[in-house]
Coordinates of C-alpha atoms in Angstrom, one line a residue:
M1 CA -16.9 99.8 -10.1
L2 CA -13.3 98.1 -10.4
Q3 CA -12.7 94.5 -10.9
I4 CA -9.0 93.3 -11.0
Q5 CA -9.3 90.0 -13.0
N6 CA -6.2 87.4 -12.6
I7 CA -4.1 90.5 -13.9
E8 CA -0.2 89.6 -14.6
K9 CA 2.6 91.3 -15.8
Y10 CA 6.1 91.2 -17.2
Y11 CA 9.1 92.7 -18.0
G12 CA 12.3 91.8 -20.0
S13 CA 12.7 89.2 -23.0
K14 CA 13.8 85.7 -23.2
N15 CA 15.8 84.1 -21.0
N16 CA 15.8 88.1 -18.2
I17 CA 12.1 88.0 -17.4
T18 CA 10.8 89.4 -14.3
K19 CA 6.8 88.9 -13.3
A20 CA 6.0 91.9 -11.5
L21 CA 2.6 91.2 -10.9
D22 CA 1.4 87.1 -10.4
R23 CA -2.4 86.4 -11.3
I24 CA -3.6 89.8 -9.0
S25 CA -7.3 89.6 -8.1
F26 CA -9.9 92.3 -6.3
D27 CA -12.6 94.4 -6.6
V28 CA -13.4 97.8 -6.0
A29 CA -16.6 98.8 -5.1
D30 CA -18.3 102.1 -5.3
G31 CA -17.8 104.8 -2.7
E32 CA -15.0 102.5 -1.6
F33 CA -11.1 103.2 0.1
I34 CA -8.6 101.4 -0.6
A35 CA -4.7 101.6 0.7
I36 CA -2.4 99.3 -0.9
M37 CA 1.2 98.7 0.9
G38 CA 3.7 96.8 0.5
A39 CA 7.4 96.5 0.4
S40 CA 9.9 98.2 -2.6
G41 CA 9.4 95.6 -5.2
S42 CA 6.3 94.4 -4.5
G43 CA 4.4 95.5 -7.0
K44 CA 2.3 97.8 -5.2
T45 CA 3.3 101.0 -8.1
T46 CA 3.1 98.3 -10.9
L47 CA -0.2 97.4 -10.1
L48 CA -1.3 101.3 -9.6
N49 CA 0.3 101.9 -12.8
C50 CA -1.6 99.4 -14.8
I51 CA -5.2 99.9 -13.5
S52 CA -4.2 104.4 -14.8
T53 CA -3.5 102.8 -18.1
I54 CA -0.3 104.3 -17.5
D55 CA 1.3 100.9 -18.2
S56 CA -1.1 97.7 -19.4
V57 CA -1.0 94.3 -18.0
S58 CA 0.2 91.1 -19.9
S59 CA -2.7 88.5 -19.6
G60 CA -5.7 89.2 -17.1
R61 CA -8.6 92.6 -17.7
I62 CA -8.5 95.3 -15.6
L63 CA -12.7 97.0 -15.9
L64 CA -14.1 100.0 -15.3
D65 CA -18.0 100.1 -15.0
G66 CA -17.8 97.9 -17.6
T67 CA -15.8 99.2 -19.6
D68 CA -12.4 97.0 -19.8
I69 CA -9.3 99.4 -20.1
S70 CA -6.7 97.0 -20.8
E71 CA -8.3 96.8 -24.3
L72 CA -9.0 100.4 -25.7
P73 CA -7.2 102.2 -27.9
E74 CA -4.3 104.2 -27.5
S75 CA -6.4 107.1 -29.3
E76 CA -8.7 106.7 -26.6
L77 CA -6.3 106.5 -23.4
A78 CA -5.7 110.3 -22.8
Q79 CA -9.4 110.5 -22.8
F80 CA -10.7 108.1 -20.7
R81 CA -7.7 109.4 -17.9
R82 CA -8.7 112.4 -18.2
E83 CA -12.9 111.7 -18.2
R84 CA -12.7 108.8 -15.4
L85 CA -9.9 108.8 -13.6
G86 CA -8.4 112.0 -11.4
F87 CA -4.5 111.5 -9.5
I88 CA -2.9 112.5 -6.8
F89 CA 1.3 112.3 -6.6
Q90 CA 3.9 112.5 -4.1
D91 CA 5.1 115.9 -6.4
F92 CA 1.4 117.3 -6.1
N93 CA 2.2 117.4 -10.1
L94 CA 1.1 121.0 -10.5
L95 CA 1.4 123.2 -13.9
D96 CA 3.4 125.5 -12.3
T97 CA 2.0 128.8 -14.4
L98 CA -1.3 128.3 -13.8
T99 CA -3.0 129.7 -10.8
I100 CA -4.3 126.3 -8.9
E101 CA -8.3 127.8 -9.7
E102 CA -6.2 127.3 -13.4
N103 CA -4.9 124.6 -11.9
I104 CA -8.2 122.8 -10.8
G105 CA -10.4 123.6 -13.2
L106 CA -7.5 122.1 -16.3
A107 CA -9.8 119.2 -17.1
L108 CA -12.8 120.5 -17.3
S109 CA -11.6 123.2 -19.7
L110 CA -10.5 120.4 -21.8
N111 CA -14.0 118.7 -21.3
Q112 CA -15.2 121.8 -22.5
W113 CA -17.1 123.1 -20.1
D114 CA -18.3 126.6 -20.4
S115 CA -15.8 128.6 -18.4
H116 CA -18.9 130.0 -15.7
T117 CA -19.7 126.4 -15.3
V118 CA -16.3 125.8 -14.6
L119 CA -15.6 128.9 -12.0
K120 CA -18.6 127.4 -10.2
H121 CA -17.5 124.0 -9.7
V122 CA -14.6 125.0 -8.5
R123 CA -15.5 127.3 -5.9
D124 CA -17.5 124.7 -4.4
I125 CA -14.6 122.4 -4.4
S126 CA -12.7 124.7 -3.2
D127 CA -15.1 125.4 -0.1
L128 CA -14.8 122.2 0.6
L129 CA -11.6 121.4 0.8
G130 CA -10.4 124.7 2.8
I131 CA -8.0 126.3 -0.2
T132 CA -10.9 129.5 -1.5
D133 CA -8.4 131.8 0.1
I134 CA -5.3 130.3 -2.5
L135 CA -7.2 129.6 -5.2
G136 CA -5.5 133.4 -7.0
K137 CA -1.7 132.0 -6.0
F138 CA 0.9 130.5 -7.8
P139 CA 1.7 127.0 -6.5
C140 CA 5.4 127.9 -5.5
Q141 CA 3.5 130.3 -3.4
V142 CA 1.5 128.4 -0.9
S143 CA 2.3 125.5 1.5
G144 CA 2.4 121.8 0.8
G145 CA 0.2 120.8 2.2
Q146 CA -2.2 123.3 0.4
R147 CA -0.7 122.0 -3.1
Q148 CA -1.9 118.9 -2.5
R149 CA -5.0 120.0 -1.4
A150 CA -5.1 121.7 -4.6
A151 CA -4.0 118.5 -6.1
C152 CA -6.5 117.1 -4.6
A153 CA -9.5 119.1 -5.9
R154 CA -7.8 118.9 -9.6
A155 CA -8.7 115.1 -8.9
I156 CA -12.6 115.4 -7.8
A157 CA -13.6 118.1 -9.7
A158 CA -14.7 116.9 -13.3
G159 CA -16.3 113.9 -11.5
Q160 CA -14.1 110.9 -12.1
S161 CA -14.7 107.2 -11.5
L162 CA -11.9 106.7 -9.1
I163 CA -8.9 108.5 -7.8
L164 CA -5.8 107.2 -7.7
A165 CA -3.3 107.7 -5.1
D166 CA 0.6 107.0 -5.2
E167 CA 1.9 108.0 -2.3
P168 CA 0.2 111.3 -1.2
T169 CA 1.5 112.2 1.7
G170 CA 4.8 111.5 1.0
A171 CA 6.2 115.2 0.6
L172 CA 4.1 116.6 3.7
D173 CA 5.4 116.4 7.7
S174 CA 2.9 115.7 9.7
K175 CA 0.6 117.8 10.6
A176 CA 0.0 118.2 6.5
S177 CA -0.6 114.6 6.3
K178 CA -3.3 113.8 8.6
N179 CA -5.1 117.6 7.9
L180 CA -4.1 116.1 4.1
L181 CA -5.8 112.6 5.0
E182 CA -8.7 113.5 6.5
I183 CA -9.3 115.5 3.4
M184 CA -9.0 112.2 1.6
T185 CA -12.0 111.1 4.1
K186 CA -13.8 113.7 3.8
M187 CA -14.2 113.5 0.2
N188 CA -14.5 109.8 0.8
Q189 CA -17.9 109.5 2.7
E190 CA -19.0 112.9 1.4
K191 CA -19.1 112.6 -1.9
S192 CA -18.9 109.1 -2.3
V193 CA -15.2 109.0 -4.3
S194 CA -13.5 105.7 -4.8
I195 CA -10.2 105.9 -4.1
L196 CA -7.2 104.1 -3.9
M197 CA -4.2 104.8 -2.5
V198 CA -0.2 103.2 -2.9
T199 CA 1.4 103.5 0.4
H200 CA 4.3 102.4 2.4
D201 CA 2.9 104.2 5.9
A202 CA 0.5 102.1 8.2
Y203 CA -1.0 105.2 9.5
S204 CA -1.9 106.7 6.7
A205 CA -3.3 103.5 5.7
S206 CA -5.5 103.6 8.7
Y207 CA -7.0 106.3 7.0
A208 CA -8.7 103.3 5.3
K209 CA -11.7 101.1 4.9
R210 CA -9.4 97.9 3.8
V211 CA -5.9 98.2 3.3
L212 CA -4.1 94.8 0.7
F213 CA -0.7 94.2 1.0
L214 CA 1.8 92.4 -1.5
K215 CA 4.4 90.5 -1.8
D216 CA 6.5 89.7 -4.9
G217 CA 4.2 90.5 -7.2
R218 CA 0.4 88.1 -5.0
I219 CA -1.4 89.2 -2.6
F220 CA -0.2 88.4 0.2
N221 CA -3.3 89.4 3.0
E222 CA -5.8 92.1 3.9
L223 CA -7.7 93.6 6.4
L224 CA -11.2 95.0 6.6
R225 CA -11.6 97.6 8.8
G226 CA -15.4 97.5 9.5
A227 CA -16.8 99.2 13.0
R228 CA -13.0 99.8 14.7
S229 CA -11.0 102.5 15.0
R230 CA -8.7 103.7 13.1
S231 CA -6.2 103.6 16.5
V232 CA -7.5 100.0 16.9
F233 CA -6.4 99.3 12.6
Y234 CA -3.2 100.6 12.9
H235 CA -2.1 98.0 14.6
E236 CA -3.2 95.5 13.1
I237 CA -1.8 96.9 9.6
L238 CA 1.4 96.7 12.0
D239 CA 0.5 93.1 13.0
V240 CA 0.7 92.1 9.5
L241 CA 3.9 94.1 8.1
A242 CA 5.7 92.5 11.2
L243 CA 4.1 89.4 9.4
L244 CA 5.8 90.4 6.0
G245 CA 10.0 89.8 8.3
G246 CA 11.9 90.9 7.0
D247 CA 10.5 93.1 4.2
I248 CA 9.4 95.6 6.8
S249 CA 12.7 97.5 7.0
D250 CA 11.6 98.7 3.3
L251 CA 8.2 99.5 4.7
I252 CA 8.8 101.9 7.0

């Protein structure tokens, strides 16, 4: 459903050019849960920004369900993000002046769903993620873990094709992080939501089905979880991080 084809990203000009992404290619199938890891400066955030259309590629193509998003005009990008992509950020990015319910249903309202359908859809998703009891509260009135679950609900509310998660557990304690990762796994397994998650944390990455490791803008290695337990996969991820040598200090 997502195809990354030989993308490159350059910053700067003339004699001061930095190559952030160097001919990266990979595919994401429907219902996959993929983690992207790498040291600071490896290109993982740049890659996510290009896929999300927040940034543009210098060369190569990014196709989502056959649509070349690298060629979309600026006038169509906002609607494309709203209808096709869901976002989960480290700092939640909920609107403080809206209730949790209104935050979750905002994209649906912008897509001109009728209010009754929005309410039912929001309630169904909230029940799945265990946040029905906080729908009437404002973000400042709930915990960080509850805010992040609300962000997950918002991300899948409109049935987007792909969820992009940028360090989703970065602002959470260990208990809330574990809860969020289990919820993301539930979203992936029960709703067949495709997830692409950038993380520096091996524990978080171990919940994915596949892990891509970036180094100097290139794919350094790839691990498939297969039928192995999450615990075994976690230690295999640590082994690959050890191969990165000095970079591992930037990852943990």
